[in-house]
mmCIF file with all atom_site columns, C-alpha atoms in Angstrom:
data_model
loop_
_atom_site.group_PDB
_atom_site.id
_atom_site.type_symbol
_atom_site.label_atom_id
_atom_site.label_alt_id
_atom_site.label_comp_id
_atom_site.label_asym_id
_atom_site.label_entity_id
_atom_site.label_seq_id
_atom_site.pdbx_PDB_ins_code
_atom_site.Cartn_x
_atom_site.Cartn_y
_atom_site.Cartn_z
_atom_site.occupancy
_atom_site.B_iso_or_equiv
_atom_site.pdbx_formal_charge
_atom_site.auth_seq_id
_atom_site.auth_comp_id
_atom_site.auth_asym_id
_atom_site.auth_atom_id
_atom_site.pdbx_PDB_model_num
ATOM 1   C CA . MET A 1 1   ? -39.699 -3.816  9.664   1.00 0.00 ? 555 MET A CA 1
ATOM 2   C CA . ALA A 1 2   ? -38.485 -4.190  6.042   1.00 0.00 ? 556 ALA A CA 1
ATOM 3   C CA . ASN A 1 3   ? -36.253 -1.091  6.313   1.00 0.00 ? 557 ASN A CA 1
ATOM 4   C CA . SER A 1 4   ? -34.713 -2.478  9.599   1.00 0.00 ? 558 SER A CA 1
ATOM 5   C CA . LEU A 1 5   ? -33.992 -5.754  7.839   1.00 0.00 ? 559 LEU A CA 1
ATOM 6   C CA . ILE A 1 6   ? -32.426 -4.077  4.898   1.00 0.00 ? 560 ILE A CA 1
ATOM 7   C CA . GLY A 1 7   ? -30.235 -1.919  7.240   1.00 0.00 ? 561 GLY A CA 1
ATOM 8   C CA . LEU A 1 8   ? -29.020 -5.053  9.062   1.00 0.00 ? 562 LEU A CA 1
ATOM 9   C CA . LEU A 1 9   ? -28.184 -6.753  5.828   1.00 0.00 ? 563 LEU A CA 1
ATOM 10  C CA . LYS A 1 10  ? -26.207 -3.807  4.788   1.00 0.00 ? 564 LYS A CA 1
ATOM 11  C CA . GLN A 1 11  ? -24.220 -3.786  8.044   1.00 0.00 ? 565 GLN A CA 1
ATOM 12  C CA . PHE A 1 12  ? -23.531 -7.452  7.689   1.00 0.00 ? 566 PHE A CA 1
ATOM 13  C CA . ALA A 1 13  ? -22.275 -7.010  4.183   1.00 0.00 ? 567 ALA A CA 1
ATOM 14  C CA . ALA A 1 14  ? -19.960 -4.279  5.306   1.00 0.00 ? 568 ALA A CA 1
ATOM 15  C CA . VAL A 1 15  ? -18.387 -6.390  8.112   1.00 0.00 ? 569 VAL A CA 1
ATOM 16  C CA . LYS A 1 16  ? -17.784 -9.160  5.574   1.00 0.00 ? 570 LYS A CA 1
ATOM 17  C CA . ARG A 1 17  ? -16.072 -6.833  3.244   1.00 0.00 ? 571 ARG A CA 1
ATOM 18  C CA . THR A 1 18  ? -13.886 -5.367  5.986   1.00 0.00 ? 572 THR A CA 1
ATOM 19  C CA . ASN A 1 19  ? -12.869 -8.673  7.304   1.00 0.00 ? 573 ASN A CA 1
ATOM 20  C CA . ARG A 1 20  ? -11.213 -9.618  4.089   1.00 0.00 ? 574 ARG A CA 1
ATOM 21  C CA . VAL A 1 21  ? -8.854  -6.631  4.397   1.00 0.00 ? 575 VAL A CA 1
ATOM 22  C CA . SER A 1 22  ? -5.843  -6.977  6.690   1.00 0.00 ? 576 SER A CA 1
ATOM 23  C CA . GLY A 1 23  ? -3.825  -4.349  8.531   1.00 0.00 ? 577 GLY A CA 1
ATOM 24  C CA . VAL A 1 24  ? -4.273  -1.337  10.791  1.00 0.00 ? 578 VAL A CA 1
ATOM 25  C CA . TYR A 1 25  ? -5.194  1.805   8.977   1.00 0.00 ? 579 TYR A CA 1
ATOM 26  C CA . PRO A 1 26  ? -4.549  5.436   9.923   1.00 0.00 ? 580 PRO A CA 1
ATOM 27  C CA . ARG A 1 27  ? -7.078  8.255   9.987   1.00 0.00 ? 581 ARG A CA 1
ATOM 28  C CA . LYS A 1 28  ? -5.717  9.710   6.711   1.00 0.00 ? 582 LYS A CA 1
ATOM 29  C CA . LEU A 1 29  ? -2.935  9.326   4.206   1.00 0.00 ? 583 LEU A CA 1
ATOM 30  C CA . TYR A 1 30  ? -1.018  11.471  1.639   1.00 0.00 ? 584 TYR A CA 1
ATOM 31  C CA . ARG A 1 31  ? -0.083  10.407  -1.908  1.00 0.00 ? 585 ARG A CA 1
ATOM 32  C CA . PHE A 1 32  ? 2.326   12.475  -3.905  1.00 0.00 ? 586 PHE A CA 1
ATOM 33  C CA . PHE A 1 33  ? 2.336   12.731  -7.786  1.00 0.00 ? 587 PHE A CA 1
ATOM 34  C CA . ASP A 1 34  ? 4.825   14.332  -10.128 1.00 0.00 ? 588 ASP A CA 1
ATOM 35  C CA . GLN A 1 35  ? 2.153   15.109  -12.773 1.00 0.00 ? 589 GLN A CA 1
ATOM 36  C CA . GLU A 1 36  ? -1.216  16.664  -12.245 1.00 0.00 ? 590 GLU A CA 1
ATOM 37  C CA . LYS A 1 37  ? -2.914  14.380  -14.706 1.00 0.00 ? 591 LYS A CA 1
ATOM 38  C CA . TYR A 1 38  ? -1.998  11.291  -12.554 1.00 0.00 ? 592 TYR A CA 1
ATOM 39  C CA . ALA A 1 39  ? -3.326  12.989  -9.381  1.00 0.00 ? 593 ALA A CA 1
ATOM 40  C CA . ALA A 1 40  ? -6.664  13.840  -11.287 1.00 0.00 ? 594 ALA A CA 1
ATOM 41  C CA . ALA A 1 41  ? -6.880  10.220  -12.526 1.00 0.00 ? 595 ALA A CA 1
ATOM 42  C CA . PHE A 1 42  ? -6.559  8.973   -8.943  1.00 0.00 ? 596 PHE A CA 1
ATOM 43  C CA . LEU A 1 43  ? -9.346  11.276  -7.824  1.00 0.00 ? 597 LEU A CA 1
ATOM 44  C CA . ARG A 1 44  ? -11.601 9.841   -10.543 1.00 0.00 ? 598 ARG A CA 1
ATOM 45  C CA . GLY A 1 45  ? -10.918 6.207   -9.217  1.00 0.00 ? 599 GLY A CA 1
ATOM 46  C CA . GLN A 1 46  ? -8.407  5.371   -11.827 1.00 0.00 ? 600 GLN A CA 1
ATOM 47  C CA . LEU A 1 47  ? -5.216  3.910   -10.187 1.00 0.00 ? 601 LEU A CA 1
ATOM 48  C CA . ARG A 1 48  ? -2.243  2.033   -11.521 1.00 0.00 ? 602 ARG A CA 1
ATOM 49  C CA . ILE A 1 49  ? -0.533  -0.170  -8.882  1.00 0.00 ? 603 ILE A CA 1
ATOM 50  C CA . TRP A 1 50  ? 2.983   -1.222  -9.798  1.00 0.00 ? 604 TRP A CA 1
ATOM 51  C CA . GLN A 1 51  ? 4.691   -4.517  -8.929  1.00 0.00 ? 605 GLN A CA 1
ATOM 52  C CA . GLN A 1 52  ? 6.992   -4.089  -5.919  1.00 0.00 ? 606 GLN A CA 1
ATOM 53  C CA . ALA A 1 53  ? 10.163  -5.160  -7.803  1.00 0.00 ? 607 ALA A CA 1
ATOM 54  C CA . ARG A 1 54  ? 9.697   -2.048  -10.054 1.00 0.00 ? 608 ARG A CA 1
ATOM 55  C CA . TYR A 1 55  ? 10.917  0.186   -7.230  1.00 0.00 ? 609 TYR A CA 1
ATOM 56  C CA . ALA A 1 56  ? 14.295  -1.541  -7.279  1.00 0.00 ? 610 ALA A CA 1
ATOM 57  C CA . ASP A 1 57  ? 14.872  -0.015  -10.807 1.00 0.00 ? 611 ASP A CA 1
ATOM 58  C CA . ALA A 1 58  ? 17.541  2.693   -10.690 1.00 0.00 ? 612 ALA A CA 1
ATOM 59  C CA . LEU A 1 59  ? 15.623  4.530   -13.447 1.00 0.00 ? 613 LEU A CA 1
ATOM 60  C CA . LEU A 1 60  ? 13.057  5.657   -10.838 1.00 0.00 ? 614 LEU A CA 1
ATOM 61  C CA . ALA A 1 61  ? 15.661  7.992   -9.325  1.00 0.00 ? 615 ALA A CA 1
ATOM 62  C CA . SER A 1 62  ? 14.335  9.328   -6.083  1.00 0.00 ? 616 SER A CA 1
ATOM 63  C CA . ARG A 1 63  ? 11.805  6.485   -5.739  1.00 0.00 ? 617 ARG A CA 1
ATOM 64  C CA . THR A 1 64  ? 14.529  3.728   -6.241  1.00 0.00 ? 618 THR A CA 1
ATOM 65  C CA . ASP A 1 65  ? 15.334  1.278   -3.439  1.00 0.00 ? 619 ASP A CA 1
ATOM 66  C CA . ASP A 1 66  ? 17.555  -1.407  -4.894  1.00 0.00 ? 620 ASP A CA 1
ATOM 67  C CA . ARG A 1 67  ? 16.654  -3.790  -2.041  1.00 0.00 ? 621 ARG A CA 1
ATOM 68  C CA . GLU A 1 68  ? 12.909  -3.332  -2.298  1.00 0.00 ? 622 GLU A CA 1
ATOM 69  C CA . GLY A 1 69  ? 11.064  -6.576  -1.887  1.00 0.00 ? 623 GLY A CA 1
ATOM 70  C CA . THR A 1 70  ? 13.515  -8.260  0.289   1.00 0.00 ? 624 THR A CA 1
ATOM 71  C CA . SER A 1 71  ? 13.948  -8.480  4.127   1.00 0.00 ? 625 SER A CA 1
ATOM 72  C CA . HIS A 1 72  ? 17.235  -8.241  5.752   1.00 0.00 ? 626 HIS A CA 1
ATOM 73  C CA . TYR A 1 73  ? 17.482  -8.443  9.536   1.00 0.00 ? 627 TYR A CA 1
ATOM 74  C CA . VAL A 1 74  ? 19.831  -9.869  12.305  1.00 0.00 ? 628 VAL A CA 1
ATOM 75  C CA . LYS A 1 75  ? 18.503  -12.085 15.070  1.00 0.00 ? 629 LYS A CA 1
ATOM 76  C CA . GLY A 1 76  ? 20.668  -13.664 17.643  1.00 0.00 ? 630 GLY A CA 1
ATOM 77  C CA . GLY A 1 77  ? 23.713  -12.487 15.814  1.00 0.00 ? 631 GLY A CA 1
ATOM 78  C CA . VAL A 1 78  ? 22.728  -14.300 12.689  1.00 0.00 ? 632 VAL A CA 1
ATOM 79  C CA . GLU A 1 79  ? 21.942  -12.324 9.438   1.00 0.00 ? 633 GLU A CA 1
ATOM 80  C CA . HIS A 1 80  ? 18.690  -13.348 7.651   1.00 0.00 ? 634 HIS A CA 1
ATOM 81  C CA . HIS A 1 81  ? 17.366  -12.554 4.243   1.00 0.00 ? 635 HIS A CA 1
ATOM 82  C CA . GLY A 1 82  ? 13.803  -13.246 2.745   1.00 0.00 ? 636 GLY A CA 1
ATOM 83  C CA . SER A 1 83  ? 11.387  -12.581 -0.058  1.00 0.00 ? 637 SER A CA 1
ATOM 84  C CA . PHE A 1 84  ? 7.938   -13.550 -1.349  1.00 0.00 ? 638 PHE A CA 1
ATOM 85  C CA . THR A 1 85  ? 7.482   -15.977 -4.289  1.00 0.00 ? 639 THR A CA 1
ATOM 86  C CA . ASN A 1 86  ? 3.946   -14.395 -4.904  1.00 0.00 ? 640 ASN A CA 1
ATOM 87  C CA . GLN A 1 87  ? 3.762   -11.339 -7.086  1.00 0.00 ? 641 GLN A CA 1
ATOM 88  C CA . ILE A 1 88  ? 3.414   -8.303  -4.878  1.00 0.00 ? 642 ILE A CA 1
ATOM 89  C CA . PHE A 1 89  ? 2.034   -4.933  -5.908  1.00 0.00 ? 643 PHE A CA 1
ATOM 90  C CA . VAL A 1 90  ? 2.278   -1.809  -3.696  1.00 0.00 ? 644 VAL A CA 1
ATOM 91  C CA . LEU A 1 91  ? 0.457   1.552   -3.488  1.00 0.00 ? 645 LEU A CA 1
ATOM 92  C CA . CYS A 1 92  ? 2.802   3.862   -1.585  1.00 0.00 ? 646 CYS A CA 1
ATOM 93  C CA . CYS A 1 93  ? 1.463   6.670   0.579   1.00 0.00 ? 647 CYS A CA 1
ATOM 94  C CA . SER A 1 94  ? 2.647   8.728   3.631   1.00 0.00 ? 648 SER A CA 1
ATOM 95  C CA . LEU A 1 95  ? 1.335   8.895   7.049   1.00 0.00 ? 649 LEU A CA 1
ATOM 96  C CA . PRO A 1 96  ? 0.193   12.026  8.865   1.00 0.00 ? 650 PRO A CA 1
ATOM 97  C CA . GLY A 1 97  ? 3.122   14.019  10.312  1.00 0.00 ? 651 GLY A CA 1
ATOM 98  C CA . VAL A 1 98  ? 5.209   13.616  7.254   1.00 0.00 ? 652 VAL A CA 1
ATOM 99  C CA . ASP A 1 99  ? 7.119   16.762  6.099   1.00 0.00 ? 653 ASP A CA 1
ATOM 100 C CA . ILE A 1 100 ? 4.813   17.539  3.101   1.00 0.00 ? 654 ILE A CA 1
ATOM 101 C CA . VAL A 1 101 ? 7.147   20.303  1.755   1.00 0.00 ? 655 VAL A CA 1
ATOM 102 C CA . ARG A 1 102 ? 10.125  17.969  1.760   1.00 0.00 ? 656 ARG A CA 1
ATOM 103 C CA . LEU A 1 103 ? 8.131   15.145  -0.045  1.00 0.00 ? 657 LEU A CA 1
ATOM 104 C CA . LYS A 1 104 ? 6.760   17.499  -2.562  1.00 0.00 ? 658 LYS A CA 1
ATOM 105 C CA . GLU A 1 105 ? 10.373  18.300  -3.447  1.00 0.00 ? 659 GLU A CA 1
ATOM 106 C CA . LYS A 1 106 ? 11.256  14.565  -3.671  1.00 0.00 ? 660 LYS A CA 1
ATOM 107 C CA . PHE A 1 107 ? 8.091   13.042  -5.254  1.00 0.00 ? 661 PHE A CA 1
ATOM 108 C CA . GLY A 1 108 ? 6.024   15.832  -6.788  1.00 0.00 ? 662 GLY A CA 1
ATOM 109 C CA . ILE A 1 109 ? 3.795   18.898  -5.890  1.00 0.00 ? 663 ILE A CA 1
ATOM 110 C CA . TRP A 1 110 ? 0.463   17.334  -6.487  1.00 0.00 ? 664 TRP A CA 1
ATOM 111 C CA . VAL A 1 111 ? -0.739  15.850  -3.276  1.00 0.00 ? 665 VAL A CA 1
ATOM 112 C CA . ILE A 1 112 ? -3.899  13.735  -2.709  1.00 0.00 ? 666 ILE A CA 1
ATOM 113 C CA . VAL A 1 113 ? -5.290  13.440  0.910   1.00 0.00 ? 667 VAL A CA 1
ATOM 114 C CA . ILE A 1 114 ? -6.996  10.054  1.555   1.00 0.00 ? 668 ILE A CA 1
ATOM 115 C CA . HIS A 1 115 ? -9.521  10.715  4.333   1.00 0.00 ? 669 HIS A CA 1
ATOM 116 C CA . ASN A 1 116 ? -10.593 7.086   4.753   1.00 0.00 ? 670 ASN A CA 1
ATOM 117 C CA . PRO A 1 117 ? -7.736  4.747   3.976   1.00 0.00 ? 671 PRO A CA 1
ATOM 118 C CA . VAL A 1 118 ? -9.565  1.599   5.080   1.00 0.00 ? 672 VAL A CA 1
ATOM 119 C CA . GLU A 1 119 ? -12.403 2.382   2.571   1.00 0.00 ? 673 GLU A CA 1
ATOM 120 C CA . LEU A 1 120 ? -9.892  2.404   -0.146  1.00 0.00 ? 674 LEU A CA 1
ATOM 121 C CA . ALA A 1 121 ? -8.560  -0.890  0.922   1.00 0.00 ? 675 ALA A CA 1
ATOM 122 C CA . ILE A 1 122 ? -12.200 -2.394  0.938   1.00 0.00 ? 676 ILE A CA 1
ATOM 123 C CA . ASP A 1 123 ? -12.818 -0.798  -2.519  1.00 0.00 ? 677 ASP A CA 1
ATOM 124 C CA . LEU A 1 124 ? -9.654  -2.431  -3.846  1.00 0.00 ? 678 LEU A CA 1
ATOM 125 C CA . ASP A 1 125 ? -10.712 -5.778  -2.440  1.00 0.00 ? 679 ASP A CA 1
ATOM 126 C CA . CYS A 1 126 ? -14.222 -5.666  -3.895  1.00 0.00 ? 680 CYS A CA 1
ATOM 127 C CA . TYR A 1 127 ? -12.900 -4.590  -7.203  1.00 0.00 ? 681 TYR A CA 1
ATOM 128 C CA . LEU A 1 128 ? -10.238 -7.219  -7.536  1.00 0.00 ? 682 LEU A CA 1
ATOM 129 C CA . ASN A 1 129 ? -11.753 -10.061 -5.746  1.00 0.00 ? 683 ASN A CA 1
ATOM 130 C CA . GLY A 1 130 ? -15.740 -9.772  -6.232  1.00 0.00 ? 684 GLY A CA 1
ATOM 131 C CA . ASP A 1 131 ? -17.402 -12.197 -3.823  1.00 0.00 ? 685 ASP A CA 1
ATOM 132 C CA . GLY A 1 132 ? -14.043 -13.722 -2.746  1.00 0.00 ? 686 GLY A CA 1
ATOM 133 C CA . THR A 1 133 ? -15.074 -17.311 -3.728  1.00 0.00 ? 687 THR A CA 1
ATOM 134 C CA . LYS A 1 134 ? -11.810 -17.740 -5.786  1.00 0.00 ? 688 LYS A CA 1
ATOM 135 C CA . PRO A 1 135 ? -8.168  -17.140 -4.954  1.00 0.00 ? 689 PRO A CA 1
ATOM 136 C CA . GLY A 1 136 ? -7.462  -13.590 -5.698  1.00 0.00 ? 690 GLY A CA 1
ATOM 137 C CA . ILE A 1 137 ? -5.370  -10.638 -4.333  1.00 0.00 ? 691 ILE A CA 1
ATOM 138 C CA . GLN A 1 138 ? -5.030  -10.092 -0.538  1.00 0.00 ? 692 GLN A CA 1
ATOM 139 C CA . ILE A 1 139 ? -5.012  -6.562  0.507   1.00 0.00 ? 693 ILE A CA 1
ATOM 140 C CA . VAL A 1 140 ? -2.633  -5.800  3.356   1.00 0.00 ? 694 VAL A CA 1
ATOM 141 C CA . GLY A 1 141 ? -2.211  -2.324  4.860   1.00 0.00 ? 695 GLY A CA 1
ATOM 142 C CA . ALA A 1 142 ? 0.924   -1.696  6.869   1.00 0.00 ? 696 ALA A CA 1
ATOM 143 C CA . GLU A 1 143 ? 3.486   1.004   7.960   1.00 0.00 ? 697 GLU A CA 1
ATOM 144 C CA . VAL A 1 144 ? 6.860   0.571   6.468   1.00 0.00 ? 698 VAL A CA 1
ATOM 145 C CA . GLU A 1 145 ? 9.569   -0.378  9.050   1.00 0.00 ? 699 GLU A CA 1
ATOM 146 C CA . TYR A 1 146 ? 12.961  1.384   8.536   1.00 0.00 ? 700 TYR A CA 1
ATOM 147 C CA . THR A 1 147 ? 15.001  -1.581  10.100  1.00 0.00 ? 701 THR A CA 1
ATOM 148 C CA . LYS A 1 148 ? 16.668  -3.204  7.065   1.00 0.00 ? 702 LYS A CA 1
ATOM 149 C CA . GLY A 1 149 ? 19.926  -4.742  8.122   1.00 0.00 ? 703 GLY A CA 1
ATOM 150 C CA . LEU A 1 150 ? 19.349  -4.158  11.803  1.00 0.00 ? 704 LEU A CA 1
ATOM 151 C CA . GLU A 1 151 ? 18.937  -6.289  14.812  1.00 0.00 ? 705 GLU A CA 1
ATOM 152 C CA . VAL A 1 152 ? 15.407  -7.448  15.760  1.00 0.00 ? 706 VAL A CA 1
ATOM 153 C CA . PRO A 1 153 ? 14.207  -8.473  19.209  1.00 0.00 ? 707 PRO A CA 1
ATOM 154 C CA . LYS A 1 154 ? 14.745  -12.143 19.853  1.00 0.00 ? 708 LYS A CA 1
ATOM 155 C CA . ASP A 1 155 ? 11.057  -12.693 20.730  1.00 0.00 ? 709 ASP A CA 1
ATOM 156 C CA . THR A 1 156 ? 9.771   -11.252 17.307  1.00 0.00 ? 710 THR A CA 1
ATOM 157 C CA . ILE A 1 157 ? 7.263   -13.793 16.071  1.00 0.00 ? 711 ILE A CA 1
ATOM 158 C CA . LYS A 1 158 ? 8.047   -15.643 12.770  1.00 0.00 ? 712 LYS A CA 1
ATOM 159 C CA . GLN A 1 159 ? 5.018   -14.277 10.962  1.00 0.00 ? 713 GLN A CA 1
ATOM 160 C CA . ARG A 1 160 ? 6.187   -10.748 11.601  1.00 0.00 ? 714 ARG A CA 1
ATOM 161 C CA . LEU A 1 161 ? 9.650   -11.468 10.196  1.00 0.00 ? 715 LEU A CA 1
ATOM 162 C CA . VAL A 1 162 ? 8.067   -13.004 6.973   1.00 0.00 ? 716 VAL A CA 1
ATOM 163 C CA . GLU A 1 163 ? 6.106   -9.871  6.465   1.00 0.00 ? 717 GLU A CA 1
ATOM 164 C CA . LEU A 1 164 ? 9.266   -7.715  6.540   1.00 0.00 ? 718 LEU A CA 1
ATOM 165 C CA . ALA A 1 165 ? 9.704   -8.531  2.838   1.00 0.00 ? 719 ALA A CA 1
ATOM 166 C CA . LEU A 1 166 ? 6.498   -6.466  2.270   1.00 0.00 ? 720 LEU A CA 1
ATOM 167 C CA . THR A 1 167 ? 7.299   -3.595  4.557   1.00 0.00 ? 721 THR A CA 1
ATOM 168 C CA . GLN A 1 168 ? 11.011  -3.150  5.384   1.00 0.00 ? 722 GLN A CA 1
ATOM 169 C CA . LYS A 1 169 ? 13.209  -0.379  4.137   1.00 0.00 ? 723 LYS A CA 1
ATOM 170 C CA . ALA A 1 170 ? 16.480  1.116   5.055   1.00 0.00 ? 724 ALA A CA 1
ATOM 171 C CA . LYS A 1 171 ? 16.694  3.859   7.665   1.00 0.00 ? 725 LYS A CA 1
ATOM 172 C CA . SER A 1 172 ? 17.807  6.251   4.998   1.00 0.00 ? 726 SER A CA 1
ATOM 173 C CA . TYR A 1 173 ? 14.177  6.381   3.674   1.00 0.00 ? 727 TYR A CA 1
ATOM 174 C CA . GLN A 1 174 ? 12.602  7.282   7.187   1.00 0.00 ? 728 GLN A CA 1
ATOM 175 C CA . GLU A 1 175 ? 11.592  10.717  6.163   1.00 0.00 ? 729 GLU A CA 1
ATOM 176 C CA . GLU A 1 176 ? 8.994   9.226   3.696   1.00 0.00 ? 730 GLU A CA 1
ATOM 177 C CA . CYS A 1 177 ? 6.850   8.022   6.737   1.00 0.00 ? 731 CYS A CA 1
ATOM 178 C CA . GLU A 1 178 ? 5.553   5.418   4.316   1.00 0.00 ? 732 GLU A CA 1
ATOM 179 C CA . PHE A 1 179 ? 2.264   3.508   4.617   1.00 0.00 ? 733 PHE A CA 1
ATOM 180 C CA . ARG A 1 180 ? 1.576   1.061   1.807   1.00 0.00 ? 734 ARG A CA 1
ATOM 181 C CA . TYR A 1 181 ? -1.223  -0.980  0.477   1.00 0.00 ? 735 TYR A CA 1
ATOM 182 C CA . CYS A 1 182 ? 0.379   -4.396  -0.373  1.00 0.00 ? 736 CYS A CA 1
ATOM 183 C CA . LEU A 1 183 ? -1.522  -6.367  -2.871  1.00 0.00 ? 737 LEU A CA 1
ATOM 184 C CA . VAL A 1 184 ? -0.489  -10.128 -2.611  1.00 0.00 ? 738 VAL A CA 1
ATOM 185 C CA . ASP A 1 185 ? -1.411  -12.246 -5.558  1.00 0.00 ? 739 ASP A CA 1
ATOM 186 C CA . MET A 1 186 ? -2.614  -15.488 -4.182  1.00 0.00 ? 740 MET A CA 1
ATOM 187 C CA . SER A 1 187 ? -3.777  -16.720 -7.615  1.00 0.00 ? 741 SER A CA 1
ATOM 188 C CA . HIS A 1 188 ? -0.339  -17.253 -9.124  1.00 0.00 ? 742 HIS A CA 1
ATOM 189 C CA . ARG A 1 189 ? -1.474  -15.680 -12.409 1.00 0.00 ? 743 ARG A CA 1
ATOM 190 C CA . GLY A 1 190 ? 1.015   -14.738 -15.080 1.00 0.00 ? 744 GLY A CA 1
ATOM 191 C CA . SER A 1 191 ? 3.575   -12.045 -14.502 1.00 0.00 ? 745 SER A CA 1
ATOM 192 C CA . MET A 1 192 ? 2.255   -8.458  -14.648 1.00 0.00 ? 746 MET A CA 1
ATOM 193 C CA . GLU A 1 193 ? 4.141   -5.272  -14.337 1.00 0.00 ? 747 GLU A CA 1
ATOM 194 C CA . SER A 1 194 ? 1.099   -3.477  -12.879 1.00 0.00 ? 748 SER A CA 1
ATOM 195 C CA . ILE A 1 195 ? -2.571  -3.662  -11.948 1.00 0.00 ? 749 ILE A CA 1
ATOM 196 C CA . ASP A 1 196 ? -4.813  -1.113  -13.432 1.00 0.00 ? 750 ASP A CA 1
ATOM 197 C CA . ILE A 1 197 ? -7.890  -0.094  -11.454 1.00 0.00 ? 751 ILE A CA 1
ATOM 198 C CA . ASP A 1 198 ? -10.994 1.784   -12.677 1.00 0.00 ? 752 ASP A CA 1
ATOM 199 C CA . PHE A 1 199 ? -13.724 2.016   -10.052 1.00 0.00 ? 753 PHE A CA 1
ATOM 200 C CA . GLY A 1 200 ? -15.906 3.844   -12.478 1.00 0.00 ? 754 GLY A CA 1
ATOM 201 C CA . THR A 1 201 ? -16.751 6.557   -9.919  1.00 0.00 ? 755 THR A CA 1
ATOM 202 C CA . PRO A 1 202 ? -14.733 9.331   -8.138  1.00 0.00 ? 756 PRO A CA 1
ATOM 203 C CA . LEU A 1 203 ? -13.158 8.612   -4.685  1.00 0.00 ? 757 LEU A CA 1
ATOM 204 C CA . THR A 1 204 ? -15.432 10.663  -2.412  1.00 0.00 ? 758 THR A CA 1
ATOM 205 C CA . TYR A 1 205 ? -13.050 10.188  0.432   1.00 0.00 ? 759 TYR A CA 1
ATOM 206 C CA . ALA A 1 206 ? -10.086 11.722  -1.401  1.00 0.00 ? 760 ALA A CA 1
ATOM 207 C CA . GLU A 1 207 ? -9.246  15.306  -2.412  1.00 0.00 ? 761 GLU A CA 1
ATOM 208 C CA . MET A 1 208 ? -6.387  17.434  -3.686  1.00 0.00 ? 762 MET A CA 1
ATOM 209 C CA . LEU A 1 209 ? -4.374  19.113  -1.000  1.00 0.00 ? 763 LEU A CA 1
ATOM 210 C CA . THR A 1 210 ? -4.443  22.895  -1.533  1.00 0.00 ? 764 THR A CA 1
#
């Protein structure tokens, strides 16, 4: 009886953790690194997640998108632009089906496979937000839409249009098949360039692609 109760409590706790995480997650993801030491650190559970605005910096070369962090779409013949006032941090990955050989050339030859993407989202939430009783960082998982500057359907709901500032890129980036973990700072803390994560334990659901 006691063991059954403990099992039910664990299941309830897992549901509560999952419900704080937003988005639809694929069965697996790839993350590319240009240095082996960074890939190894990721497997150890040590992550650095950069502010979204950093990816607009021309110094990042192949990773640069000078319009990162803004939305741009046309609706009913009228152009619209948008952005978030909250700090946004993004962990960029690629979906199954991506051309791994091509992205190795573009981003780096060390590739990590994340076999349980939603578990990583849950771990990030628990690490950053604890019990969730105070405003913290909302974890949102989303596929990138390659629609920047293009027409959107007239019936697109307002919330979807707002979220484009998190997930929209130009069609020229489509080969990246990007899925990103968006960390939205709801606490309005001081400006930070990045968030450093150290889970203190290896990521059992990730491995180096060989």
